[in-house]
Amino acid sequence: MIFERSKNGNFRFSRIHPLLGELLQAVAIDPWERYPDGSMRLLPSPGQSEDLEDLRLDWQDHVQPGLRHHFDLERAVVSEDLACMIQRKGKIPSWTLEISPDHSDAWLTTLNALRLALAEEHRFTEKDLSGKTPSDLETERGLALMQVNFYAFIQECLLQAIEDESGV
Amino acid sequence: MQGMNQPGLLEAPEVELSENLDLPWLVVVHNDPVNLMSYVAMVFRRIFGWTRERAERHMMEVHTKGRSVVWGGGREQAEHYVQQLHSFLLLATLEKSS
């Protein structure tokens, strides 16, 4: 897979292996539907102390629905980009994905939400996520770990490109 | 937090007290094993308008100490910051200063 800036300024991932293409398509899934337990992490409490009970209730009623709506909107942007992925056919088929810089925040948020939901669902620890332990791809947990790490790689590419663009 | 690309840029973390920290409410960001270190630093810069150095210092404090106080002041503004941090999926809480 190659990551670069295209001539029109978009972030472009090309020569994406079909397997990784499938993993990318999975970014658009609704984490609340697919990982109901893991998705609890996406809407944390604003505080634990007793004197914040009123705030916790207010958060549940007003803030968390707004945040979930925000995450849904960001995921819709990602879905649109994924729908425009181009498949190159041939001996070695591959996919190309272009992301407008205007969509980079939506991608960072959506990738992060899915990584957090997956990690929570499978109870991944810091050690699991250190990259020192190979994923056991014969298990659902191992596949999930590979997904989390692959999405982290996509995030790193975008973050680095944003950093380069900002020039600071 | 998962690793970042440029660890060589970082000094040992120091506690940087904002001029507002003597006020009653604190915004605390907690460590989690998933958010990328580079992402956390970017979020701090976006929300608080910090320099890269300051953002990375607080990010490293979260990573090494498990938490970092990123703002202190009035409750309404503190709630606003926690909400913004949650919109970037960071684990942030509001605490009353002791």
CSV table of C-alpha atoms in Angstrom, one decimal:
chain,number,residue,atom,x,y,z
A,1,MET,CA,0.0,0.0,0.0
A,2,ILE,CA,1.3,3.5,-0.9
A,3,PHE,CA,0.3,6.7,0.9
A,4,GLU,CA,0.9,10.0,-0.8
A,5,ARG,CA,-0.6,13.4,-1.7
A,6,SER,CA,-2.3,13.4,-5.0
A,7,LYS,CA,-2.0,16.2,-7.5
A,8,ASN,CA,-5.3,17.7,-6.4
A,9,GLY,CA,-4.1,17.8,-2.8
A,10,ASN,CA,-6.0,14.8,-1.5
A,11,PHE,CA,-4.6,12.2,0.7
A,12,ARG,CA,-4.3,9.0,-1.4
A,13,PHE,CA,-3.9,5.4,-0.4
A,14,SER,CA,-3.2,3.3,-3.5
A,15,ARG,CA,-2.3,-0.3,-4.2
A,16,ILE,CA,-4.4,-1.4,-1.3
A,17,HIS,CA,-4.5,-5.2,-1.1
A,18,PRO,CA,-8.1,-6.6,-1.4
A,19,LEU,CA,-8.0,-7.9,2.2
A,20,LEU,CA,-7.0,-4.4,3.5
A,21,GLY,CA,-9.7,-3.0,1.2
A,22,GLU,CA,-12.2,-5.1,3.1
A,23,LEU,CA,-10.9,-3.9,6.4
A,24,LEU,CA,-11.2,-0.3,5.2
A,25,GLN,CA,-14.8,-0.9,4.1
A,26,ALA,CA,-15.5,-2.1,7.7
A,27,VAL,CA,-14.6,1.4,9.0
A,28,ALA,CA,-18.1,2.5,8.0
A,29,ILE,CA,-20.0,0.1,10.2
A,30,ASP,CA,-22.0,1.5,13.1
A,31,PRO,CA,-20.0,0.6,16.2
A,32,TRP,CA,-23.1,0.9,18.4
A,33,GLU,CA,-24.8,-1.9,16.4
A,34,ARG,CA,-21.7,-4.1,15.8
A,35,TYR,CA,-20.0,-3.6,19.2
A,36,PRO,CA,-22.7,-2.6,21.7
A,37,ASP,CA,-20.6,-3.3,24.7
A,38,GLY,CA,-17.4,-1.7,23.3
A,39,SER,CA,-19.3,1.4,22.2
A,40,MET,CA,-19.9,2.3,25.9
A,41,ARG,CA,-16.4,3.7,25.8
A,42,LEU,CA,-17.3,6.2,23.2
A,43,LEU,CA,-19.6,8.2,25.6
A,44,PRO,CA,-17.7,8.4,28.9
A,45,SER,CA,-18.9,10.0,32.1
A,46,PRO,CA,-17.9,13.6,32.7
A,47,GLY,CA,-16.8,12.7,36.3
A,48,GLN,CA,-17.1,10.3,39.1
A,49,SER,CA,-17.5,12.3,42.2
A,50,GLU,CA,-20.8,12.4,44.2
A,51,ASP,CA,-21.3,16.1,43.7
A,52,LEU,CA,-21.4,15.6,39.9
A,53,GLU,CA,-24.5,13.5,39.9
A,54,ASP,CA,-26.5,16.3,38.3
A,55,LEU,CA,-23.9,16.8,35.7
A,56,ARG,CA,-23.9,13.0,34.8
A,57,LEU,CA,-27.7,13.1,34.3
A,58,ASP,CA,-27.5,16.3,32.3
A,59,TRP,CA,-24.7,14.7,30.2
A,60,GLN,CA,-26.8,11.6,29.5
A,61,ASP,CA,-29.8,13.7,28.5
A,62,HIS,CA,-28.2,16.4,26.5
A,63,VAL,CA,-24.5,16.0,25.7
A,64,GLN,CA,-24.1,12.4,24.8
A,65,PRO,CA,-26.9,12.4,22.2
A,66,GLY,CA,-25.2,15.3,20.6
A,67,LEU,CA,-21.9,13.6,20.6
A,68,ARG,CA,-23.4,10.4,19.1
A,69,HIS,CA,-25.0,12.5,16.4
A,70,HIS,CA,-21.6,14.1,15.7
A,71,PHE,CA,-20.0,10.7,15.4
A,72,ASP,CA,-22.7,9.5,13.1
A,73,LEU,CA,-22.2,12.5,10.8
A,74,GLU,CA,-18.5,11.9,10.7
A,75,ARG,CA,-19.1,8.3,9.8
A,76,ALA,CA,-21.4,9.3,7.0
A,77,VAL,CA,-18.6,11.4,5.5
A,78,VAL,CA,-16.3,8.3,5.7
A,79,SER,CA,-18.9,6.2,4.1
A,80,GLU,CA,-19.1,8.5,1.1
A,81,ASP,CA,-15.4,8.4,0.6
A,82,LEU,CA,-15.4,4.6,0.8
A,83,ALA,CA,-18.2,4.4,-1.8
A,84,CYS,CA,-15.8,6.2,-4.1
A,85,MET,CA,-13.0,3.8,-3.7
A,86,ILE,CA,-11.6,2.7,-7.1
A,87,GLN,CA,-10.9,-1.0,-7.8
A,88,ARG,CA,-8.0,-1.7,-10.2
A,89,LYS,CA,-8.4,-5.1,-11.8
A,90,GLY,CA,-5.7,-7.2,-13.2
A,91,LYS,CA,-3.3,-10.0,-12.1
A,92,ILE,CA,-3.0,-8.3,-8.7
A,93,PRO,CA,-6.2,-6.4,-8.0
A,94,SER,CA,-6.0,-3.5,-5.7
A,95,TRP,CA,-8.0,-0.5,-4.4
A,96,THR,CA,-7.3,3.2,-4.3
A,97,LEU,CA,-8.8,5.5,-1.7
A,98,GLU,CA,-8.7,9.3,-1.8
A,99,ILE,CA,-9.5,11.5,1.2
A,100,SER,CA,-10.0,15.2,0.9
A,101,PRO,CA,-8.1,17.2,3.6
A,102,ASP,CA,-11.6,18.5,4.5
A,103,HIS,CA,-12.6,15.0,5.4
A,104,SER,CA,-9.5,14.1,7.5
A,105,ASP,CA,-11.1,15.0,10.8
A,106,ALA,CA,-14.1,12.7,10.0
A,107,TRP,CA,-11.6,9.9,9.2
A,108,LEU,CA,-9.6,10.5,12.4
A,109,THR,CA,-12.7,10.5,14.5
A,110,THR,CA,-14.3,7.5,12.8
A,111,LEU,CA,-11.2,5.4,12.9
A,112,ASN,CA,-10.6,6.3,16.5
A,113,ALA,CA,-14.2,5.4,17.5
A,114,LEU,CA,-14.0,2.0,15.9
A,115,ARG,CA,-10.5,1.3,17.4
A,116,LEU,CA,-11.8,2.3,20.8
A,117,ALA,CA,-15.0,0.2,20.5
A,118,LEU,CA,-13.0,-2.8,19.2
A,119,ALA,CA,-10.4,-2.5,22.0
A,120,GLU,CA,-13.1,-2.2,24.7
A,121,GLU,CA,-15.1,-5.1,23.2
A,122,HIS,CA,-12.1,-7.4,23.3
A,123,ARG,CA,-10.5,-5.9,26.5
A,124,PHE,CA,-7.2,-5.2,24.8
A,125,THR,CA,-4.4,-4.1,27.1
A,126,GLU,CA,-1.5,-1.8,26.5
A,127,LYS,CA,0.6,-4.9,26.1
A,128,ASP,CA,-1.8,-6.3,23.5
A,129,LEU,CA,-1.6,-3.0,21.6
A,130,SER,CA,2.2,-2.6,21.9
A,131,GLY,CA,2.7,-4.5,18.6
A,132,LYS,CA,5.2,-6.8,20.3
A,133,THR,CA,2.7,-9.7,20.2
A,134,PRO,CA,1.7,-11.0,16.8
A,135,SER,CA,-2.0,-11.2,16.1
A,136,ASP,CA,-3.5,-14.7,16.1
A,137,LEU,CA,-5.5,-14.4,12.9
A,138,GLU,CA,-7.3,-17.7,13.6
A,139,THR,CA,-9.3,-16.1,16.3
A,140,GLU,CA,-11.8,-13.3,16.3
A,141,ARG,CA,-9.8,-11.5,18.9
A,142,GLY,CA,-6.6,-11.7,16.8
A,143,LEU,CA,-8.4,-10.3,13.8
A,144,ALA,CA,-9.8,-7.5,15.9
A,145,LEU,CA,-6.3,-6.7,17.1
A,146,MET,CA,-5.0,-6.6,13.5
A,147,GLN,CA,-7.9,-4.2,12.6
A,148,VAL,CA,-7.0,-1.9,15.5
A,149,ASN,CA,-3.4,-1.8,14.4
A,150,PHE,CA,-4.2,-1.3,10.8
A,151,TYR,CA,-6.5,1.6,11.5
A,152,ALA,CA,-3.8,3.1,13.8
A,153,PHE,CA,-1.5,3.0,10.8
A,154,ILE,CA,-4.1,4.8,8.7
A,155,GLN,CA,-4.5,7.4,11.4
A,156,GLU,CA,-0.7,7.9,11.7
A,157,CYS,CA,-0.5,8.5,7.9
A,158,LEU,CA,-3.2,11.1,8.1
A,159,LEU,CA,-1.8,12.8,11.3
A,160,GLN,CA,1.7,13.0,9.7
A,161,ALA,CA,0.3,14.5,6.5
A,162,ILE,CA,-1.8,17.0,8.5
A,163,GLU,CA,1.3,17.9,10.5
A,164,ASP,CA,3.4,18.3,7.3
A,165,GLU,CA,0.6,20.5,5.8
A,166,SER,CA,0.4,22.8,8.9
A,167,GLY,CA,4.2,23.3,8.7
A,168,VAL,CA,4.5,23.7,12.5
B,1,MET,CA,-1.6,5.4,24.5
B,2,GLN,CA,0.0,3.9,21.5
B,3,GLY,CA,3.3,5.2,20.3
B,4,MET,CA,4.2,8.3,18.3
B,5,ASN,CA,6.7,8.9,15.6
B,6,GLN,CA,9.0,11.5,17.1
B,7,PRO,CA,9.8,10.5,20.7
B,8,GLY,CA,13.2,12.3,20.5
B,9,LEU,CA,11.5,15.7,20.6
B,10,LEU,CA,10.2,15.1,24.2
B,11,GLU,CA,11.7,16.3,27.4
B,12,ALA,CA,10.8,14.8,30.8
B,13,PRO,CA,7.3,15.9,31.6
B,14,GLU,CA,6.8,18.7,34.0
B,15,VAL,CA,3.7,19.9,35.7
B,16,GLU,CA,2.8,23.1,34.0
B,17,LEU,CA,0.3,25.0,36.2
B,18,SER,CA,-2.0,27.2,34.4
B,19,GLU,CA,-2.7,30.6,35.9
B,20,ASN,CA,-6.3,29.4,36.4
B,21,LEU,CA,-5.5,26.3,38.4
B,22,ASP,CA,-6.3,27.9,41.7
B,23,LEU,CA,-9.9,28.1,40.6
B,24,PRO,CA,-12.3,25.3,41.7
B,25,TRP,CA,-12.8,23.1,38.7
B,26,LEU,CA,-10.1,21.0,36.9
B,27,VAL,CA,-10.2,19.3,33.5
B,28,VAL,CA,-8.3,16.0,33.7
B,29,VAL,CA,-7.4,13.8,30.8
B,30,HIS,CA,-6.8,10.2,31.6
B,31,ASN,CA,-4.6,7.6,29.8
B,32,ASP,CA,-6.1,4.9,27.7
B,33,PRO,CA,-4.2,2.3,25.7
B,34,VAL,CA,-5.8,3.0,22.4
B,35,ASN,CA,-5.6,6.7,21.5
B,36,LEU,CA,-2.4,7.5,19.6
B,37,MET,CA,0.1,9.8,21.3
B,38,SER,CA,0.3,12.0,18.2
B,39,TYR,CA,-3.5,12.2,18.1
B,40,VAL,CA,-3.7,13.2,21.7
B,41,ALA,CA,-1.1,16.0,21.2
B,42,MET,CA,-3.0,17.2,18.1
B,43,VAL,CA,-6.2,17.4,20.1
B,44,PHE,CA,-4.6,19.4,22.8
B,45,ARG,CA,-3.2,21.9,20.3
B,46,ARG,CA,-6.6,22.2,18.6
B,47,ILE,CA,-8.7,22.7,21.7
B,48,PHE,CA,-6.3,24.8,23.8
B,49,GLY,CA,-4.3,26.4,21.1
B,50,TRP,CA,-1.1,25.2,22.7
B,51,THR,CA,2.4,25.0,21.2
B,52,ARG,CA,3.5,21.6,20.0
B,53,GLU,CA,6.0,21.5,23.0
B,54,ARG,CA,3.3,22.1,25.6
B,55,ALA,CA,0.8,19.7,24.0
B,56,GLU,CA,3.4,17.0,23.9
B,57,ARG,CA,4.4,17.7,27.5
B,58,HIS,CA,0.9,17.1,28.7
B,59,MET,CA,0.4,14.1,26.4
B,60,MET,CA,3.5,12.5,27.9
B,61,GLU,CA,2.2,13.3,31.4
B,62,VAL,CA,-1.0,11.4,30.5
B,63,HIS,CA,1.0,8.6,29.2
B,64,THR,CA,3.5,8.2,32.0
B,65,LYS,CA,1.5,9.3,35.0
B,66,GLY,CA,-1.9,8.2,33.8
B,67,ARG,CA,-3.5,11.7,33.9
B,68,SER,CA,-2.8,15.3,33.3
B,69,VAL,CA,-4.6,18.4,34.5
B,70,VAL,CA,-5.1,20.4,31.3
B,71,TRP,CA,-7.2,23.3,32.5
B,72,GLY,CA,-8.6,24.9,35.6
B,73,GLY,CA,-11.2,27.5,36.1
B,74,GLY,CA,-14.9,28.0,36.3
B,75,ARG,CA,-17.3,25.0,36.0
B,76,GLU,CA,-19.2,26.1,32.9
B,77,GLN,CA,-16.0,26.5,30.8
B,78,ALA,CA,-14.6,23.3,32.3
B,79,GLU,CA,-17.7,21.4,31.2
B,80,HIS,CA,-17.3,22.9,27.7
B,81,TYR,CA,-13.7,21.6,27.5
B,82,VAL,CA,-14.7,18.1,28.7
B,83,GLN,CA,-17.4,18.0,26.1
B,84,GLN,CA,-14.8,19.1,23.4
B,85,LEU,CA,-12.4,16.4,24.6
B,86,HIS,CA,-15.1,13.8,24.5
B,87,SER,CA,-15.9,14.8,20.9
B,88,PHE,CA,-12.3,13.8,20.1
B,89,LEU,CA,-12.9,10.6,22.1
B,90,LEU,CA,-10.4,11.4,24.8
B,91,LEU,CA,-11.1,10.2,28.4
B,92,ALA,CA,-11.6,13.5,30.2
B,93,THR,CA,-13.3,14.3,33.5
B,94,LEU,CA,-14.2,17.3,35.6
B,95,GLU,CA,-12.8,17.4,39.1
B,96,LYS,CA,-13.2,19.8,41.9
B,97,SER,CA,-9.9,21.2,43.0
B,98,SER,CA,-9.1,20.1,46.6
